[in-house]
Amino acid sequence: MNNVKEIAEGIFWIGASDRRLERFENIFPIPEGVSYNSYFVDDEKTVVFDTADVTVADQYLENLKSVLAGRKLDYLVVLHMEPDHCSQIEKVKALFPEVTIVGGAKTFTFMKQFFPESEGYNKLEVKEGDKLSTGKHTFSFVAAPMVHWPEVLFAYDEYTNALLSADAFGTFGALDGGVFADEYDFEKDFLSSARRYYANIVGKYGMQVQAVLKKAQGLDIKMILPLHGPIWRKDIGYFTDMYQKWSTYEFESDSVIVIYGSLYGHTASAAEAVAASLRDKGAGDVKVYDVSKVDVSYLIAEVWRCRKIVLMCPTYNNGIYPPMENLISDMAALTVQNRVFALAQNGTWAPVSGKLMSERLSQLKNVTVLENILTIKSALHSSDAEQLTGFTDAIINA
Ligand code: FEO
């Protein structure tokens, strides 16, 4: 059964949701599923913006055929050449041999790498400022390099004021029948997935997101059409403000997260004591996570949300407990900034993990690493009460 929706005059959503895929990019768990959005423009010329992932190919191609209703496809615009959106290019070309593929210079370089036969396709190369008129609609192209691949283009429809924003403004999460953000309670249904998507997929490229947000300020945008998740037609400022915050590495909440690693429960017990002490001192909404249990992508999303981050782990092979080291490496790769870190180290004979974490975290931009490291010798005891008090006082006062 086809599943398409007209979302603006002459523009149809023809995407599909996947609830079976275990991990996006074979990395990120997606228990909430994911949607792959594609858009069809029904005008004097027929146009498709991006295809979809191979996992939803059958549904996608059925949708495409249904909106075309026997007509030929004039243009396939490729805003992003990552395979979750470009996997069906060869199929579309086979179905509509006369189609002209529209993209930037880098788009076609990548296309040839993924699909060598594409060298012989009809192509229209565009760059920032170029326009594609299809009848009523005129799409102008905006370069969005490294958001989050180098070839990415946005397209702005001067007729409907819709911005086709590629991966930007996307979220994890399948669509439950509605395609618009205002059909959902976005904060309840999508915000945590949107934050996790942003932080992990786009988070490294804050400067590039800032550059494209500045370009977008010059456009009269009434709708945002991303390649994942719901479409924005109301309260767009809410989500662009969120992107502004996320892309400048500003925290959303002044609250504290405590992330611990623990082999046998002793550091876990200390983490619970730290959280309780913080609550007693008025820290408010404190969250505690086990770094071995919670997928790192969720922890990264929490790092994006909160200002103060407590990391507690054992010393392992004279180094940092490996799952904690993985989290710190991910934070460094994603260029986390503007945060306060408090550190605790455990070691039965030579606790050094706190010192080693401090060295790594101090290299991040605009971060404060509190000097007061909580040292646990095997287990935290009541005799450590003074040390614990000093540790949580420093976090409260930071
Ligand atoms: Fe949704 Fe960068 O692909």
Coordinates of C-alpha atoms and ligand atoms in Angstrom, one line a residue:
M1 CA 0.0 0.0 0.0
N2 CA 1.4 3.4 -0.9
N3 CA 1.8 5.9 1.9
V4 CA 2.2 9.5 0.7
K5 CA 1.1 12.9 2.0
E6 CA 0.8 16.3 0.3
I7 CA 2.6 18.6 2.7
A8 CA 2.5 21.9 0.8
E9 CA 1.0 22.9 -2.5
G10 CA 2.5 20.5 -5.0
I11 CA 5.0 18.9 -2.6
F12 CA 4.4 15.3 -1.4
W13 CA 6.2 13.4 1.4
I14 CA 7.0 10.0 -0.2
G15 CA 9.3 8.6 2.5
A16 CA 9.1 5.6 4.8
S17 CA 9.8 4.5 8.3
D18 CA 11.9 1.6 9.5
R19 CA 11.2 -0.1 12.8
R20 CA 13.3 -3.2 12.2
L21 CA 16.8 -1.7 11.8
E22 CA 18.8 -2.4 15.0
R23 CA 21.4 0.3 14.6
F24 CA 21.6 3.4 12.4
E25 CA 24.9 3.5 10.6
N26 CA 25.4 0.1 12.2
I27 CA 26.5 2.1 15.3
F28 CA 23.6 3.9 17.0
P29 CA 20.8 1.8 18.6
I30 CA 17.4 3.0 17.3
P31 CA 14.7 1.3 19.3
E32 CA 12.5 4.2 18.3
G33 CA 13.1 3.4 14.6
V34 CA 13.9 6.0 12.0
S35 CA 12.2 7.6 9.0
Y36 CA 13.8 8.3 5.6
N37 CA 12.1 11.3 4.0
S38 CA 11.9 11.9 0.3
Y39 CA 9.9 14.6 -1.4
F40 CA 8.1 14.7 -4.7
V41 CA 7.2 17.9 -6.5
D42 CA 4.2 17.7 -8.8
D43 CA 4.7 20.6 -11.2
E44 CA 5.1 21.2 -15.0
K45 CA 8.2 19.2 -14.4
T46 CA 8.2 16.3 -11.9
V47 CA 11.0 16.2 -9.3
V48 CA 12.1 14.0 -6.5
F49 CA 14.4 15.2 -3.8
D50 CA 16.6 12.3 -2.5
T51 CA 15.7 8.6 -2.4
A52 CA 15.7 6.4 0.7
D53 CA 17.6 3.7 2.5
V54 CA 17.7 0.2 1.0
T55 CA 15.8 -1.2 4.0
V56 CA 12.6 0.7 3.0
A57 CA 13.2 0.5 -0.8
D58 CA 10.0 -1.5 -1.6
Q59 CA 7.8 1.0 0.2
Y60 CA 9.7 4.0 -1.2
L61 CA 9.5 2.9 -4.9
E62 CA 5.8 2.1 -4.5
N63 CA 5.2 5.6 -3.1
L64 CA 7.2 7.1 -6.0
K65 CA 5.3 5.2 -8.6
S66 CA 1.9 6.1 -7.0
V67 CA 2.6 9.9 -7.1
L68 CA 3.9 9.8 -10.6
A69 CA 0.8 7.9 -11.7
G70 CA 2.3 6.8 -15.0
R71 CA 4.1 10.1 -15.8
K72 CA 7.9 10.3 -16.3
L73 CA 10.3 11.7 -13.8
D74 CA 12.1 14.8 -15.0
Y75 CA 14.6 15.4 -12.1
L76 CA 16.1 13.6 -9.2
V77 CA 17.8 16.1 -7.0
V78 CA 20.4 14.6 -4.7
L79 CA 20.9 16.9 -1.7
H80 CA 23.0 14.2 0.2
M81 CA 25.0 11.3 -1.1
E82 CA 25.0 9.2 2.0
P83 CA 23.6 5.7 1.3
D84 CA 20.6 6.1 3.7
H85 CA 19.3 8.6 1.1
C86 CA 21.0 7.7 -2.2
S87 CA 20.6 3.9 -2.2
Q88 CA 17.8 3.9 -4.8
I89 CA 19.4 6.2 -7.4
E90 CA 20.2 3.3 -9.7
K91 CA 16.7 1.9 -9.3
V92 CA 15.1 5.3 -10.1
K93 CA 17.3 5.7 -13.1
A94 CA 16.3 2.2 -14.3
L95 CA 12.6 3.1 -13.9
F96 CA 13.0 6.5 -15.5
P97 CA 15.9 6.4 -17.9
E98 CA 15.4 9.9 -19.1
V99 CA 15.7 11.4 -15.6
T100 CA 18.2 14.2 -15.1
I101 CA 20.1 13.9 -11.9
V102 CA 20.8 17.2 -10.1
G103 CA 23.6 17.7 -7.6
G104 CA 26.8 19.6 -6.9
A105 CA 30.3 18.8 -8.2
K106 CA 31.1 16.7 -5.1
T107 CA 27.8 14.9 -5.3
F108 CA 28.7 13.5 -8.7
T109 CA 32.2 12.6 -7.5
F110 CA 30.7 10.6 -4.7
M111 CA 28.0 9.2 -7.0
K112 CA 30.6 7.8 -9.3
Q113 CA 32.4 6.2 -6.3
F114 CA 29.2 4.5 -5.1
F115 CA 27.7 3.9 -8.6
P116 CA 30.4 3.8 -11.3
E117 CA 27.7 3.5 -14.0
S118 CA 26.4 7.0 -13.0
E119 CA 29.1 8.5 -15.2
G120 CA 26.8 8.0 -18.1
Y121 CA 23.7 9.5 -16.5
N122 CA 22.0 12.8 -17.6
K123 CA 23.3 15.3 -15.1
L124 CA 22.8 18.9 -14.1
E125 CA 25.5 20.3 -11.9
V126 CA 24.5 23.1 -9.6
K127 CA 26.2 25.3 -7.0
E128 CA 25.1 27.7 -4.3
G129 CA 22.8 30.4 -5.8
D130 CA 21.8 28.3 -8.8
K131 CA 18.0 27.8 -9.4
L132 CA 15.9 25.0 -10.7
S133 CA 12.5 26.1 -12.0
T134 CA 9.9 23.4 -12.4
G135 CA 6.8 25.6 -13.3
K136 CA 5.3 27.2 -10.2
H137 CA 8.1 26.2 -8.0
T138 CA 11.7 27.6 -8.2
F139 CA 14.3 25.9 -6.0
S140 CA 17.4 27.8 -5.1
F141 CA 20.4 25.8 -3.9
V142 CA 22.4 26.6 -0.7
A143 CA 25.7 24.9 0.0
A144 CA 25.8 23.2 3.5
P145 CA 29.3 21.7 3.5
M146 CA 30.1 19.4 6.4
V147 CA 26.5 19.3 7.7
H148 CA 27.7 16.6 8.0
W149 CA 29.2 15.5 4.6
P150 CA 31.0 17.9 2.3
E151 CA 28.7 17.6 -0.7
V152 CA 25.5 18.6 1.2
L153 CA 23.1 21.0 -0.4
F154 CA 19.9 22.6 0.9
A155 CA 17.1 23.7 -1.5
Y156 CA 14.8 26.6 -0.8
D157 CA 11.5 26.7 -2.7
E158 CA 10.6 30.3 -3.5
Y159 CA 6.9 29.3 -4.1
T160 CA 6.1 27.6 -0.8
N161 CA 9.0 29.0 1.3
A162 CA 9.9 25.4 2.2
L163 CA 13.6 24.7 3.0
L164 CA 14.7 21.1 2.1
S165 CA 17.4 20.8 4.7
A166 CA 19.0 17.4 4.1
D167 CA 20.1 15.8 7.4
A168 CA 19.9 19.1 9.3
F169 CA 16.9 19.3 11.6
G170 CA 16.5 15.5 11.4
T171 CA 15.8 13.2 14.2
F172 CA 15.8 9.5 15.0
G173 CA 12.4 8.0 15.4
A174 CA 9.9 6.4 13.1
L175 CA 6.8 8.5 12.1
D176 CA 3.6 7.3 13.7
G177 CA 1.2 8.3 10.9
G178 CA 1.8 12.0 11.1
V179 CA 4.5 13.8 9.1
F180 CA 4.4 17.2 10.9
A181 CA 6.1 18.0 14.2
D182 CA 2.9 19.8 15.3
E183 CA 1.0 16.5 15.0
Y184 CA 3.1 15.2 18.0
D185 CA 4.0 16.3 21.4
F186 CA 7.5 16.9 20.1
E187 CA 9.2 17.3 23.5
K188 CA 7.8 14.0 24.7
D189 CA 7.9 12.1 21.4
F190 CA 11.0 13.3 19.6
L191 CA 13.3 15.8 21.5
S192 CA 15.6 13.2 23.1
S193 CA 15.9 11.4 19.8
A194 CA 16.5 14.7 18.0
R195 CA 19.2 15.6 20.5
R196 CA 20.9 12.2 20.3
Y197 CA 20.7 12.4 16.5
Y198 CA 22.2 15.9 16.4
A199 CA 25.0 15.3 19.0
N200 CA 26.2 12.0 17.5
I201 CA 25.7 12.6 13.8
V202 CA 26.2 16.3 13.4
G203 CA 27.7 17.4 16.7
K204 CA 31.3 17.6 15.5
Y205 CA 30.3 20.2 12.9
G206 CA 29.0 23.1 15.1
M207 CA 30.9 25.7 13.1
Q208 CA 29.5 24.5 9.8
V209 CA 25.9 24.3 11.3
Q210 CA 26.4 27.9 12.5
A211 CA 27.5 29.0 9.0
V212 CA 24.4 27.5 7.3
L213 CA 22.1 28.9 10.1
K214 CA 23.4 32.3 9.2
K215 CA 22.6 31.8 5.5
A216 CA 19.1 30.6 6.5
Q217 CA 18.4 33.8 8.3
G218 CA 18.3 35.5 4.9
L219 CA 15.4 33.3 3.8
D220 CA 11.7 33.6 4.6
I221 CA 11.4 30.0 5.8
K222 CA 7.8 28.8 6.5
M223 CA 8.6 25.0 6.4
I224 CA 11.6 22.8 7.1
L225 CA 11.7 19.5 5.3
P226 CA 14.5 17.3 6.7
L227 CA 15.5 13.9 5.5
H228 CA 14.7 12.2 8.9
G229 CA 11.8 12.8 11.3
P230 CA 8.9 15.2 11.3
I231 CA 8.5 18.2 9.0
W232 CA 8.3 21.7 10.6
R233 CA 5.5 24.1 9.6
K234 CA 4.6 25.7 13.0
D235 CA 6.9 27.1 15.7
I236 CA 9.9 26.6 13.5
G237 CA 11.9 29.0 15.8
Y238 CA 11.6 26.5 18.6
F239 CA 13.7 24.0 16.7
T240 CA 16.1 26.5 15.0
D241 CA 16.8 27.9 18.5
M242 CA 17.6 24.4 19.7
Y243 CA 20.0 24.0 16.8
Q244 CA 21.6 27.3 17.7
K245 CA 22.2 26.1 21.2
W246 CA 23.4 22.6 20.2
S247 CA 25.7 23.9 17.5
T248 CA 27.4 26.4 19.8
Y249 CA 27.8 23.7 22.4
E250 CA 25.7 25.5 24.9
F251 CA 24.0 23.3 27.6
E252 CA 20.2 23.1 27.9
S253 CA 20.2 22.4 31.6
D254 CA 22.5 23.4 34.6
S255 CA 21.9 20.0 36.1
V256 CA 24.4 17.3 36.9
I257 CA 24.9 13.9 35.3
V258 CA 27.0 11.2 37.0
I259 CA 28.5 8.6 34.7
Y260 CA 30.3 5.8 36.3
G261 CA 32.1 2.6 35.3
S262 CA 32.3 -0.2 37.9
L263 CA 33.7 -3.8 37.7
Y264 CA 32.2 -5.1 41.0
G265 CA 29.9 -2.4 42.3
H266 CA 32.2 -0.4 44.4
T267 CA 32.5 2.6 42.1
A268 CA 28.8 2.3 41.4
S269 CA 28.1 2.6 45.2
A270 CA 30.3 5.6 45.3
A271 CA 28.4 7.2 42.4
E272 CA 25.1 6.7 44.2
A273 CA 26.7 8.4 47.2
V274 CA 27.9 11.3 45.1
A275 CA 24.4 11.7 43.5
A276 CA 22.7 11.6 46.9
S277 CA 25.0 14.2 48.3
L278 CA 24.5 16.4 45.3
R279 CA 20.7 16.1 45.7
D280 CA 21.0 16.9 49.4
K281 CA 22.9 20.1 48.5
G282 CA 20.2 21.2 46.1
A283 CA 21.6 20.1 42.8
G284 CA 18.1 19.2 41.7
D285 CA 17.7 16.9 38.6
V286 CA 20.7 14.6 39.0
K287 CA 20.9 11.6 36.7
V288 CA 23.2 8.6 37.2
Y289 CA 24.3 6.3 34.3
D290 CA 26.4 3.1 34.1
V291 CA 28.9 3.6 31.2
S292 CA 29.0 -0.1 30.6
K293 CA 25.2 -0.4 30.4
V294 CA 24.0 2.7 28.6
D295 CA 25.0 3.0 24.9
V296 CA 27.5 5.8 24.4
S297 CA 25.2 7.6 22.0
Y298 CA 22.7 8.3 24.8
L299 CA 25.5 9.5 27.1
I300 CA 26.8 11.9 24.4
A301 CA 23.2 13.2 24.2
E302 CA 23.2 13.8 27.9
V303 CA 26.6 15.5 27.7
W304 CA 25.0 17.9 25.2
R305 CA 22.1 18.5 27.5
C306 CA 23.8 19.2 30.8
R307 CA 26.5 21.5 32.0
K308 CA 28.1 19.5 34.8
I309 CA 29.4 16.0 34.2
V310 CA 30.8 13.7 36.9
L311 CA 32.9 10.8 35.5
M312 CA 33.9 8.1 38.0
C313 CA 35.7 4.9 37.1
P314 CA 38.4 2.4 38.1
T315 CA 41.9 2.3 36.9
Y316 CA 42.3 -0.5 34.4
N317 CA 45.6 -1.8 33.0
N318 CA 47.1 1.3 34.5
G319 CA 44.8 3.3 32.4
I320 CA 41.2 4.5 32.2
Y321 CA 38.4 1.9 32.4
P322 CA 37.9 1.1 28.7
P323 CA 34.1 2.0 28.4
M324 CA 34.9 5.3 30.0
E325 CA 37.8 5.9 27.7
N326 CA 35.5 5.2 24.8
L327 CA 33.1 7.9 26.1
I328 CA 35.9 10.4 26.5
S329 CA 37.3 9.6 23.0
D330 CA 33.8 10.2 21.6
M331 CA 33.5 13.5 23.4
A332 CA 36.8 14.6 22.0
A333 CA 35.9 13.5 18.5
L334 CA 32.6 15.4 18.7
T335 CA 34.5 18.5 20.0
V336 CA 32.5 18.9 23.2
Q337 CA 32.9 22.3 24.7
N338 CA 31.7 24.6 27.6
R339 CA 31.3 21.9 30.2
V340 CA 32.4 21.4 33.8
F341 CA 33.9 18.0 34.6
A342 CA 34.4 16.4 38.1
L343 CA 36.4 13.2 38.3
A344 CA 36.6 10.2 40.6
Q345 CA 39.2 7.4 40.4
N346 CA 39.2 4.0 41.9
G347 CA 42.2 1.8 42.3
T348 CA 43.1 -1.0 44.7
W349 CA 46.8 -0.4 44.5
A350 CA 47.5 2.5 42.1
P351 CA 44.5 4.8 41.3
V352 CA 45.4 7.0 38.3
S353 CA 42.3 7.0 36.1
G354 CA 41.2 10.4 37.4
K355 CA 44.5 12.0 36.6
L356 CA 44.4 10.4 33.1
M357 CA 40.9 11.5 32.5
S358 CA 41.8 15.0 33.6
E359 CA 44.7 15.1 31.0
R360 CA 42.4 14.0 28.2
L361 CA 39.5 16.3 29.1
S362 CA 41.7 19.4 29.7
Q363 CA 42.4 19.3 26.0
L364 CA 38.7 20.1 25.2
K365 CA 37.8 23.7 24.4
N366 CA 36.4 25.9 27.1
V367 CA 36.0 23.2 29.7
T368 CA 36.7 23.4 33.5
V369 CA 38.1 20.2 35.0
L370 CA 37.8 20.5 38.8
E371 CA 41.1 19.9 40.5
N372 CA 39.5 18.1 43.4
I373 CA 39.6 14.4 42.3
L374 CA 37.8 11.9 44.5
T375 CA 40.1 9.0 45.1
I376 CA 38.6 5.6 46.1
K377 CA 40.8 2.9 47.4
S378 CA 38.8 -0.2 46.4
A379 CA 35.6 1.1 48.1
L380 CA 34.3 4.3 49.5
H381 CA 33.9 4.2 53.3
S382 CA 32.4 6.4 56.0
S383 CA 35.9 7.5 56.8
D384 CA 35.9 9.1 53.3
A385 CA 32.9 11.4 54.3
E386 CA 35.1 14.5 54.4
Q387 CA 36.6 13.8 51.0
L388 CA 33.1 13.2 49.6
T389 CA 31.8 16.4 51.0
G390 CA 34.6 18.4 49.5
F391 CA 34.1 16.7 46.1
T392 CA 30.3 17.5 45.9
D393 CA 30.8 21.0 47.3
A394 CA 33.2 21.7 44.5
I395 CA 30.6 20.5 41.9
I396 CA 27.8 22.5 43.5
N397 CA 30.0 25.7 43.5
A398 CA 31.3 25.2 39.9
Ligands
FEO1 FE1 20.7 10.7 6.8 FE2 23.9 11.8 6.5 O1 22.5 10.7 6.1

